[in-house]
Amino acid sequence: MFIGFFLSLLLTIVPFSGNFINAATPTAAAPVSATSFTQGVKKTVLDNGLTVLTKEVHTAPVVSVQVWYKVGSRNEVKGENGISHQLEHLMFKGTTARPVQFGRLFSALGSQFNAFTSYDETAYFGTVQRDRLEALLTLEADRMENSLVGSEQLTSEKRVVISELQGYENSPGYRLSRAVMRDAFPNRAYGLPVGGTKADVEKFTVEQVRNYYQTYYSPENATLVITGDFATEPVLKVVKETYGKLAKRSQQGTVKGNVAPSSPVAPTTKKAPIVLKQPGSAALLQAVYPLPDIKHPDVPAIDVMDAILTGGRSSRLYQALVESGLASSVSGGAAELIEPGWYEINATAAPGQELSKIAQVLQESLGKLQQQPVTTEELNRAKTQLQASYILGNQDITSQATQLGYNQTIAGDYRFIEQYLAAIAKVTPAQVQKVAKTYLNPAKQTIGFFEPTQPDGKPGTSSAGSGRTVENFSPGKPVDPAELAKYLPPATSATDLAKQSLPEEFTLNNGLRVLLLRDRSLPTINLSGQIDAGTEFDGNQKAGLANLTAANLMNGTQTKNALTLAKTLEDLGADLSFSASREGVNVSGEGLSKNLPILIQTLADVLENATFPADQLELSRQRSLTGLKVQLDDPRGLGRQVFQQAIYPENHPFHSFPTFESLKGISRDDLLGFYQTHYRPDSTTIAIVGDFDPVKVKTLLNQAFGKWQATGKPPVLKISSVPLPQTSTRLNKIIPGKAEAVTYIGYNGISRKDPRYYAALVLNQILGGDTLSSRLGTEVRDRLGLTYGIYSGFAAGINPGPFLIQMQTAPLDTQKAIASTVALLKQLREQGVTEAEFNTAKRSLTNSYPVDLANPSNVSSIILDNAVLGLSRSEIRDFPQRIQAVTMAQMQQAIEDLIKPENLVIVTAGPGEAVPKGG
């Protein structure tokens, strides 16, 4: 569960603009047909006031069910900050008829589920195979009326929520935003953090939360959205039978916060900046400007203005702040909500740059926008960015349901997107100039600076930790899935899943491998690729070289400079990016299907002809240095590095991580040498999924990549096997100014082609594959309330990666959480798993797999990964059968081979109180 603090989930799929890096054609693009988003939607209002939106989408055998409640932090009064978010957590604790953790029920159905709280809404969503639709509807109806809000549930979940909030406190950006928002909106709920404050959460009473639930979780205050592979009339019949009997609960006049206030009176003089001087890494700036509400006619022009300012590399603020070397990043976004919202701009300073200078250049850029009309080229690009982001952001049914739920709840009409996109197409330069003048007024600005008190970015210090943990911890009995089954609504019938189409695979003459899968359901393209040029080739002395090379690919070729490359894609609503991981450089591309030729030609150009301009290398080096500071100041980043380096010896490729020294020592010649050695057609694999003609694509690929040749054989690493530590190892890293600790527990694991892999997946599903339904989640999160999130996983690649457990805890809870985790591993090792657990885990994995395949972006990644890992083309189809074929004997063998409680590496990073005195 997560809160919509930065509204990040919604930025690409709902009508307020974010830092769009998708794009639109400078030759004015034809407006997107907005009706395609709402075509086939049926709106039904039940007698009890529940709004039901149904949309049949028959592209995959899955359905999405979402319930949106029109209540969020906007509705909270003084002393209640965070009550909406607290209630969201409690909605998973069970009902009077089903007094079990709902996460377990959803997991047993194979649902991919979650929930979030934001300013105006709280939403619950799940996507399942189509035969489980009725079961999902039944569960959501049950918790709409019968949720358990008792002292036992509230006590344990308060601890979880406080752990979540304290985790946000680890982020300097969160702390700055909280200070800026409170100053910008001192008398409005929007000025308070969505998740709440520890002080308020600690004081919530059962009566308070129960009253809030009774007031707002009522049918007439909710929208039920169903999208996917179903027949409308029979499903509506089920909805009326299931939800129609729920009574209205809220009384007229009790619902708070639903009347929008008049716009706040702006100050007449410019306010002084808020300055936070606290432990941290990079210097940050945030500026906030008041905006009108979502229904105001200026909203489309505001969003176009934002795309011009922050929409990708060609945007004005990126050019003024990042390309100039002042900032390492800049982003912006307009929050247009039920009540008047705000526009915010965020920037991270480059090393050695002053925030006051960034603020000055920011103001100059905004002033220029106010004084001169934008160019036709900029305007058309911004429009296309917005239009394309809606199409690309709605490729799966979950996103389509989210779009409908958001518009119905916040704008009061699911068809809002139609008028919104129609208005976007009509925005003029004069309108952009007008909204810039109206809303980006320096006198209305609230600006904040975060000035770190540890600007050198040194990593945390070590504290000696005991090699032992408390041994007398006794975990509770594992939940019996047979007991759980009593509460599970039945599936309607076994789904006859459509056979997954297999990709066509071929190799170009130069050795470049290609996988193509045609999908005509949407006018989009999803491209995934991998080049065998990952960080495993770095070595400790040049750690960061693979990343810097990948980051500089788009900085210029023999015929195009960085800005021309950016515009080539952004003008068309396309995106292409490269990032280095351990075992390869990941290529990610997306766009409208008509723009596939440009996407492929640009990809070929940068892979064959990158020039690595010296000035751009210096800028990207500075951004990498800033990123390293941020990573070493983050308990997750530092903890993972220390954990990895404790597992793998210094000469192992998985041991190396960038340092300030290694990044500063990398030259342009190093990049050119790495590029010429490792970027080869016979080391590259590309997967394309979407609406294309395979014959034309083959011709296109041969034309684009035909001249790319390599000599000799590609470099190969011989990676030695890594033994387990002989005893348990405990390490602690202290980072000043943090509120929560992050702990990693584990050791070296297995590769993807290990014959035990499928048994390990089933084992992991039982142990910690899901925070709400696994043994670790049940014990450490649900029963003890020690962590907001705990999970386990096998990082199984071409080579064995770590088996790890990760959790976030309050410093004083860390020891107990580690002890309980170790005890659970011992229990698993000694007692094994039950037949019911085993079968439930297999069903959960196989039932959720079709949901993955319902998203074209996921499909391109799965096809690529299978090819790179040396698996057969049919793996995408055969995966569920391979899981089902795992036997109990194989599972017991996997436990014996892979669960080693005596050999754990345990690393904690965060505040210094993780180990008690004398421990």
Tab-separated table of N, CA and C in Angstrom, residues 205-295:
chain	number	residue	atom	x	y	z
A	205	THR	N	-8.260	7.098	17.756
A	205	THR	CA	-9.023	6.136	18.550
A	205	THR	C	-9.861	5.270	17.613
A	206	VAL	N	-10.268	4.118	18.130
A	206	VAL	CA	-11.124	3.224	17.344
A	206	VAL	C	-12.401	3.953	16.941
A	207	GLU	N	-12.961	4.708	17.863
A	207	GLU	CA	-14.215	5.424	17.575
A	207	GLU	C	-14.028	6.442	16.444
A	208	GLN	N	-12.906	7.171	16.480
A	208	GLN	CA	-12.592	8.156	15.433
A	208	GLN	C	-12.553	7.494	14.053
A	209	VAL	N	-11.768	6.423	13.959
A	209	VAL	CA	-11.575	5.770	12.658
A	209	VAL	C	-12.879	5.116	12.205
A	210	ARG	N	-13.602	4.527	13.146
A	210	ARG	CA	-14.870	3.871	12.794
A	210	ARG	C	-15.886	4.896	12.285
A	211	ASN	N	-15.933	6.043	12.931
A	211	ASN	CA	-16.855	7.105	12.486
A	211	ASN	C	-16.493	7.583	11.085
A	212	TYR	N	-15.189	7.700	10.840
A	212	TYR	CA	-14.718	8.138	9.519
A	212	TYR	C	-15.136	7.124	8.456
A	213	TYR	N	-14.963	5.855	8.779
A	213	TYR	CA	-15.370	4.758	7.877
A	213	TYR	C	-16.874	4.820	7.620
A	214	GLN	N	-17.651	4.986	8.688
A	214	GLN	CA	-19.120	5.023	8.536
A	214	GLN	C	-19.563	6.223	7.704
A	215	THR	N	-18.835	7.327	7.833
A	215	THR	CA	-19.219	8.549	7.112
A	215	THR	C	-18.905	8.469	5.626
A	216	TYR	N	-17.705	7.987	5.291
A	216	TYR	CA	-17.244	8.131	3.912
A	216	TYR	C	-17.295	6.860	3.070
A	217	TYR	N	-17.259	5.701	3.685
A	217	TYR	CA	-17.244	4.452	2.911
A	217	TYR	C	-18.678	3.971	2.703
A	218	SER	N	-19.406	4.820	2.023
A	218	SER	CA	-20.827	4.593	1.781
A	218	SER	C	-21.044	4.536	0.276
A	219	PRO	N	-21.997	3.745	-0.198
A	219	PRO	CA	-22.161	3.554	-1.652
A	219	PRO	C	-22.256	4.855	-2.440
A	220	GLU	N	-22.988	5.850	-1.905
A	220	GLU	CA	-23.182	7.081	-2.691
A	220	GLU	C	-21.928	7.939	-2.749
A	221	ASN	N	-20.896	7.573	-1.971
A	221	ASN	CA	-19.631	8.308	-1.996
A	221	ASN	C	-18.550	7.503	-2.727
A	222	ALA	N	-18.983	6.492	-3.509
A	222	ALA	CA	-18.013	5.586	-4.134
A	222	ALA	C	-18.335	5.373	-5.608
A	223	THR	N	-17.299	5.005	-6.347
A	223	THR	CA	-17.438	4.601	-7.752
A	223	THR	C	-16.782	3.236	-7.916
A	224	LEU	N	-17.536	2.298	-8.464
A	224	LEU	CA	-17.024	0.963	-8.780
A	224	LEU	C	-16.712	0.929	-10.269
A	225	VAL	N	-15.485	0.579	-10.620
A	225	VAL	CA	-15.067	0.527	-12.025
A	225	VAL	C	-14.691	-0.909	-12.372
A	226	ILE	N	-15.225	-1.422	-13.477
A	226	ILE	CA	-14.889	-2.771	-13.942
A	226	ILE	C	-14.490	-2.661	-15.411
A	227	THR	N	-13.259	-3.069	-15.739
A	227	THR	CA	-12.815	-3.074	-17.134
A	227	THR	C	-12.274	-4.464	-17.459
A	228	GLY	N	-12.365	-4.856	-18.724
A	228	GLY	CA	-11.743	-6.110	-19.129
A	228	GLY	C	-12.660	-7.050	-19.874
A	229	ASP	N	-12.346	-8.330	-19.761
A	229	ASP	CA	-12.954	-9.376	-20.584
A	229	ASP	C	-14.179	-9.965	-19.884
A	230	PHE	N	-15.313	-9.286	-20.025
A	230	PHE	CA	-16.564	-9.740	-19.412
A	230	PHE	C	-17.731	-9.276	-20.272
A	231	ALA	N	-18.908	-9.808	-19.990
A	231	ALA	CA	-20.146	-9.357	-20.663
A	231	ALA	C	-20.890	-8.433	-19.699
A	232	THR	N	-21.258	-7.241	-20.173
A	232	THR	CA	-21.769	-6.196	-19.287
A	232	THR	C	-23.038	-6.589	-18.528
A	233	GLU	N	-24.052	-7.057	-19.223
A	233	GLU	CA	-25.351	-7.266	-18.564
A	233	GLU	C	-25.293	-8.299	-17.439
A	234	PRO	N	-24.694	-9.493	-17.663
A	234	PRO	CA	-24.616	-10.443	-16.550
A	234	PRO	C	-23.808	-9.898	-15.362
A	235	VAL	N	-22.756	-9.133	-15.654
A	235	VAL	CA	-21.933	-8.588	-14.569
A	235	VAL	C	-22.716	-7.520	-13.799
A	236	LEU	N	-23.462	-6.690	-14.505
A	236	LEU	CA	-24.282	-5.683	-13.815
A	236	LEU	C	-25.329	-6.350	-12.922
A	237	LYS	N	-25.827	-7.488	-13.364
A	237	LYS	CA	-26.794	-8.238	-12.539
A	237	LYS	C	-26.125	-8.659	-11.222
A	238	VAL	N	-24.894	-9.163	-11.326
A	238	VAL	CA	-24.141	-9.563	-10.126
A	238	VAL	C	-23.875	-8.343	-9.245
A	239	VAL	N	-23.500	-7.220	-9.862
A	239	VAL	CA	-23.212	-5.998	-9.099
A	239	VAL	C	-24.451	-5.552	-8.320
A	240	LYS	N	-25.608	-5.584	-8.982
A	240	LYS	CA	-26.843	-5.149	-8.305
A	240	LYS	C	-27.180	-6.075	-7.143
A	241	GLU	N	-26.942	-7.374	-7.339
A	241	GLU	CA	-27.224	-8.331	-6.252
A	241	GLU	C	-26.238	-8.159	-5.094
A	242	THR	N	-24.979	-7.852	-5.435
A	242	THR	CA	-23.917	-7.798	-4.418
A	242	THR	C	-23.867	-6.445	-3.716
A	243	TYR	N	-23.922	-5.375	-4.501
A	243	TYR	CA	-23.767	-4.034	-3.945
A	243	TYR	C	-25.103	-3.345	-3.680
A	244	GLY	N	-26.141	-3.780	-4.394
A	244	GLY	CA	-27.446	-3.108	-4.260
A	244	GLY	C	-28.020	-3.192	-2.864
A	245	LYS	N	-27.630	-4.240	-2.128
A	245	LYS	CA	-28.190	-4.418	-0.776
A	245	LYS	C	-27.440	-3.596	0.282
A	246	LEU	N	-26.313	-2.964	-0.114
A	246	LEU	CA	-25.578	-2.139	0.851
A	246	LEU	C	-26.329	-0.833	1.089
A	247	ALA	N	-26.460	-0.468	2.345
A	247	ALA	CA	-27.246	0.721	2.679
A	247	ALA	C	-26.402	1.987	2.614
A	248	LYS	N	-27.078	3.108	2.268
A	248	LYS	CA	-26.418	4.410	2.399
A	248	LYS	C	-26.111	4.625	3.870
A	249	ARG	N	-24.959	5.225	4.151
A	249	ARG	CA	-24.616	5.412	5.561
A	249	ARG	C	-24.407	6.868	5.939
A	250	SER	N	-23.871	7.666	5.042
A	250	SER	CA	-23.552	9.040	5.446
A	250	SER	C	-24.818	9.875	5.503
A	251	GLN	N	-24.903	10.709	6.515
A	251	GLN	CA	-26.050	11.594	6.673
A	251	GLN	C	-25.754	12.928	5.994
A	252	GLN	N	-26.783	13.544	5.475
A	252	GLN	CA	-26.608	14.839	4.823
A	252	GLN	C	-25.939	15.812	5.790
A	253	GLY	N	-24.886	16.457	5.328
A	253	GLY	CA	-24.241	17.475	6.152
A	253	GLY	C	-23.053	16.965	6.951
A	254	THR	N	-22.862	15.631	7.004
A	254	THR	CA	-21.736	15.131	7.796
A	254	THR	C	-20.459	15.031	6.986
A	255	VAL	N	-20.587	15.009	5.652
A	255	VAL	CA	-19.388	14.848	4.825
A	255	VAL	C	-18.616	16.158	4.786
A	256	LYS	N	-17.375	16.099	5.250
A	256	LYS	CA	-16.572	17.312	5.350
A	256	LYS	C	-15.745	17.525	4.092
A	257	GLY	N	-15.473	18.765	3.792
A	257	GLY	CA	-14.464	19.063	2.783
A	257	GLY	C	-14.902	18.920	1.344
A	258	ASN	N	-16.200	18.697	1.080
A	258	ASN	CA	-16.601	18.504	-0.309
A	258	ASN	C	-17.000	19.806	-0.997
A	259	VAL	N	-16.973	20.897	-0.277
A	259	VAL	CA	-17.280	22.181	-0.899
A	259	VAL	C	-15.966	22.923	-1.120
A	260	ALA	N	-15.685	23.223	-2.377
A	260	ALA	CA	-14.406	23.868	-2.690
A	260	ALA	C	-14.378	25.286	-2.131
A	261	PRO	N	-13.310	25.672	-1.457
A	261	PRO	CA	-13.202	27.032	-0.957
A	261	PRO	C	-12.872	27.980	-2.098
A	262	SER	N	-13.042	29.230	-1.833
A	262	SER	CA	-12.600	30.199	-2.839
A	262	SER	C	-11.077	30.164	-2.865
A	263	SER	N	-10.510	30.593	-3.989
A	263	SER	CA	-9.047	30.568	-4.109
A	263	SER	C	-8.425	31.372	-2.972
A	264	PRO	N	-7.340	30.860	-2.397
A	264	PRO	CA	-6.710	31.573	-1.283
A	264	PRO	C	-6.195	32.935	-1.740
A	265	VAL	N	-6.263	33.874	-0.815
A	265	VAL	CA	-5.770	35.215	-1.137
A	265	VAL	C	-4.243	35.161	-1.189
A	266	ALA	N	-3.680	35.564	-2.306
A	266	ALA	CA	-2.223	35.487	-2.476
A	266	ALA	C	-1.554	36.668	-1.791
A	267	PRO	N	-0.358	36.445	-1.274
A	267	PRO	CA	0.387	37.568	-0.706
A	267	PRO	C	0.741	38.566	-1.797
A	268	THR	N	0.910	39.775	-1.414
A	268	THR	CA	1.213	40.816	-2.416
A	268	THR	C	2.721	41.000	-2.587
A	269	THR	N	3.502	40.545	-1.629
A	269	THR	CA	4.957	40.667	-1.765
A	269	THR	C	5.577	39.278	-1.753
A	270	LYS	N	6.705	39.168	-2.401
A	270	LYS	CA	7.388	37.887	-2.518
A	270	LYS	C	7.887	37.425	-1.146
A	271	LYS	N	7.621	36.150	-0.829
A	271	LYS	CA	8.036	35.595	0.455
A	271	LYS	C	9.509	35.193	0.397
A	272	ALA	N	10.168	35.231	1.543
A	272	ALA	CA	11.556	34.742	1.623
A	272	ALA	C	11.552	33.218	1.507
A	273	PRO	N	12.614	32.653	0.965
A	273	PRO	CA	12.661	31.190	0.848
A	273	PRO	C	12.657	30.506	2.219
A	274	ILE	N	12.037	29.327	2.251
A	274	ILE	CA	12.148	28.449	3.425
A	274	ILE	C	13.486	27.729	3.275
A	275	VAL	N	14.288	27.687	4.312
A	275	VAL	CA	15.592	27.030	4.224
A	275	VAL	C	15.670	25.936	5.284
A	276	LEU	N	15.890	24.701	4.831
A	276	LEU	CA	16.119	23.585	5.748
A	276	LEU	C	17.592	23.224	5.696
A	277	LYS	N	18.264	23.302	6.836
A	277	LYS	CA	19.656	22.861	6.922
A	277	LYS	C	19.660	21.612	7.793
A	278	GLN	N	19.774	20.471	7.125
A	278	GLN	CA	19.658	19.183	7.821
A	278	GLN	C	20.624	18.179	7.202
A	279	PRO	N	20.879	17.072	7.916
A	279	PRO	CA	21.706	16.017	7.306
A	279	PRO	C	21.077	15.545	5.994
A	280	GLY	N	21.903	15.365	4.998
A	280	GLY	CA	21.399	14.945	3.692
A	280	GLY	C	22.545	14.900	2.707
A	281	SER	N	22.204	14.818	1.443
A	281	SER	CA	23.254	14.691	0.429
A	281	SER	C	23.203	15.858	-0.539
A	282	ALA	N	22.284	15.815	-1.493
A	282	ALA	CA	22.228	16.849	-2.526
A	282	ALA	C	21.385	18.033	-2.065
A	283	ALA	N	21.693	19.199	-2.638
A	283	ALA	CA	20.895	20.400	-2.375
A	283	ALA	C	19.659	20.380	-3.264
A	284	LEU	N	18.498	20.727	-2.688
A	284	LEU	CA	17.216	20.631	-3.390
A	284	LEU	C	16.483	21.961	-3.375
A	285	LEU	N	15.694	22.176	-4.425
A	285	LEU	CA	14.824	23.354	-4.509
A	285	LEU	C	13.416	22.884	-4.845
A	286	GLN	N	12.432	23.483	-4.198
A	286	GLN	CA	11.036	23.253	-4.583
A	286	GLN	C	10.303	24.584	-4.586
A	287	ALA	N	9.583	24.838	-5.679
A	287	ALA	CA	8.771	26.055	-5.789
A	287	ALA	C	7.325	25.655	-6.049
A	288	VAL	N	6.395	26.326	-5.363
A	288	VAL	CA	4.972	25.993	-5.465
A	288	VAL	C	4.175	27.262	-5.763
A	289	TYR	N	3.203	27.124	-6.686
A	289	TYR	CA	2.350	28.248	-7.083
A	289	TYR	C	0.888	27.787	-7.014
A	290	PRO	N	-0.008	28.592	-6.418
A	290	PRO	CA	-1.421	28.185	-6.352
A	290	PRO	C	-2.054	28.093	-7.745
A	291	LEU	N	-2.931	27.110	-7.928
A	291	LEU	CA	-3.672	26.905	-9.178
A	291	LEU	C	-5.166	26.820	-8.893
A	292	PRO	N	-5.986	26.903	-9.933
A	292	PRO	CA	-7.425	26.692	-9.747
A	292	PRO	C	-7.740	25.191	-9.659
A	293	ASP	N	-9.031	24.862	-9.526
A	293	ASP	CA	-9.420	23.453	-9.434
A	293	ASP	C	-9.493	22.822	-10.822
A	294	ILE	N	-9.744	21.526	-10.865
A	294	ILE	CA	-9.647	20.742	-12.097
A	294	ILE	C	-10.653	21.171	-13.167
A	295	LYS	N	-11.784	21.763	-12.749
A	295	LYS	CA	-12.806	22.125	-13.741
A	295	LYS	C	-12.597	23.518	-14.332
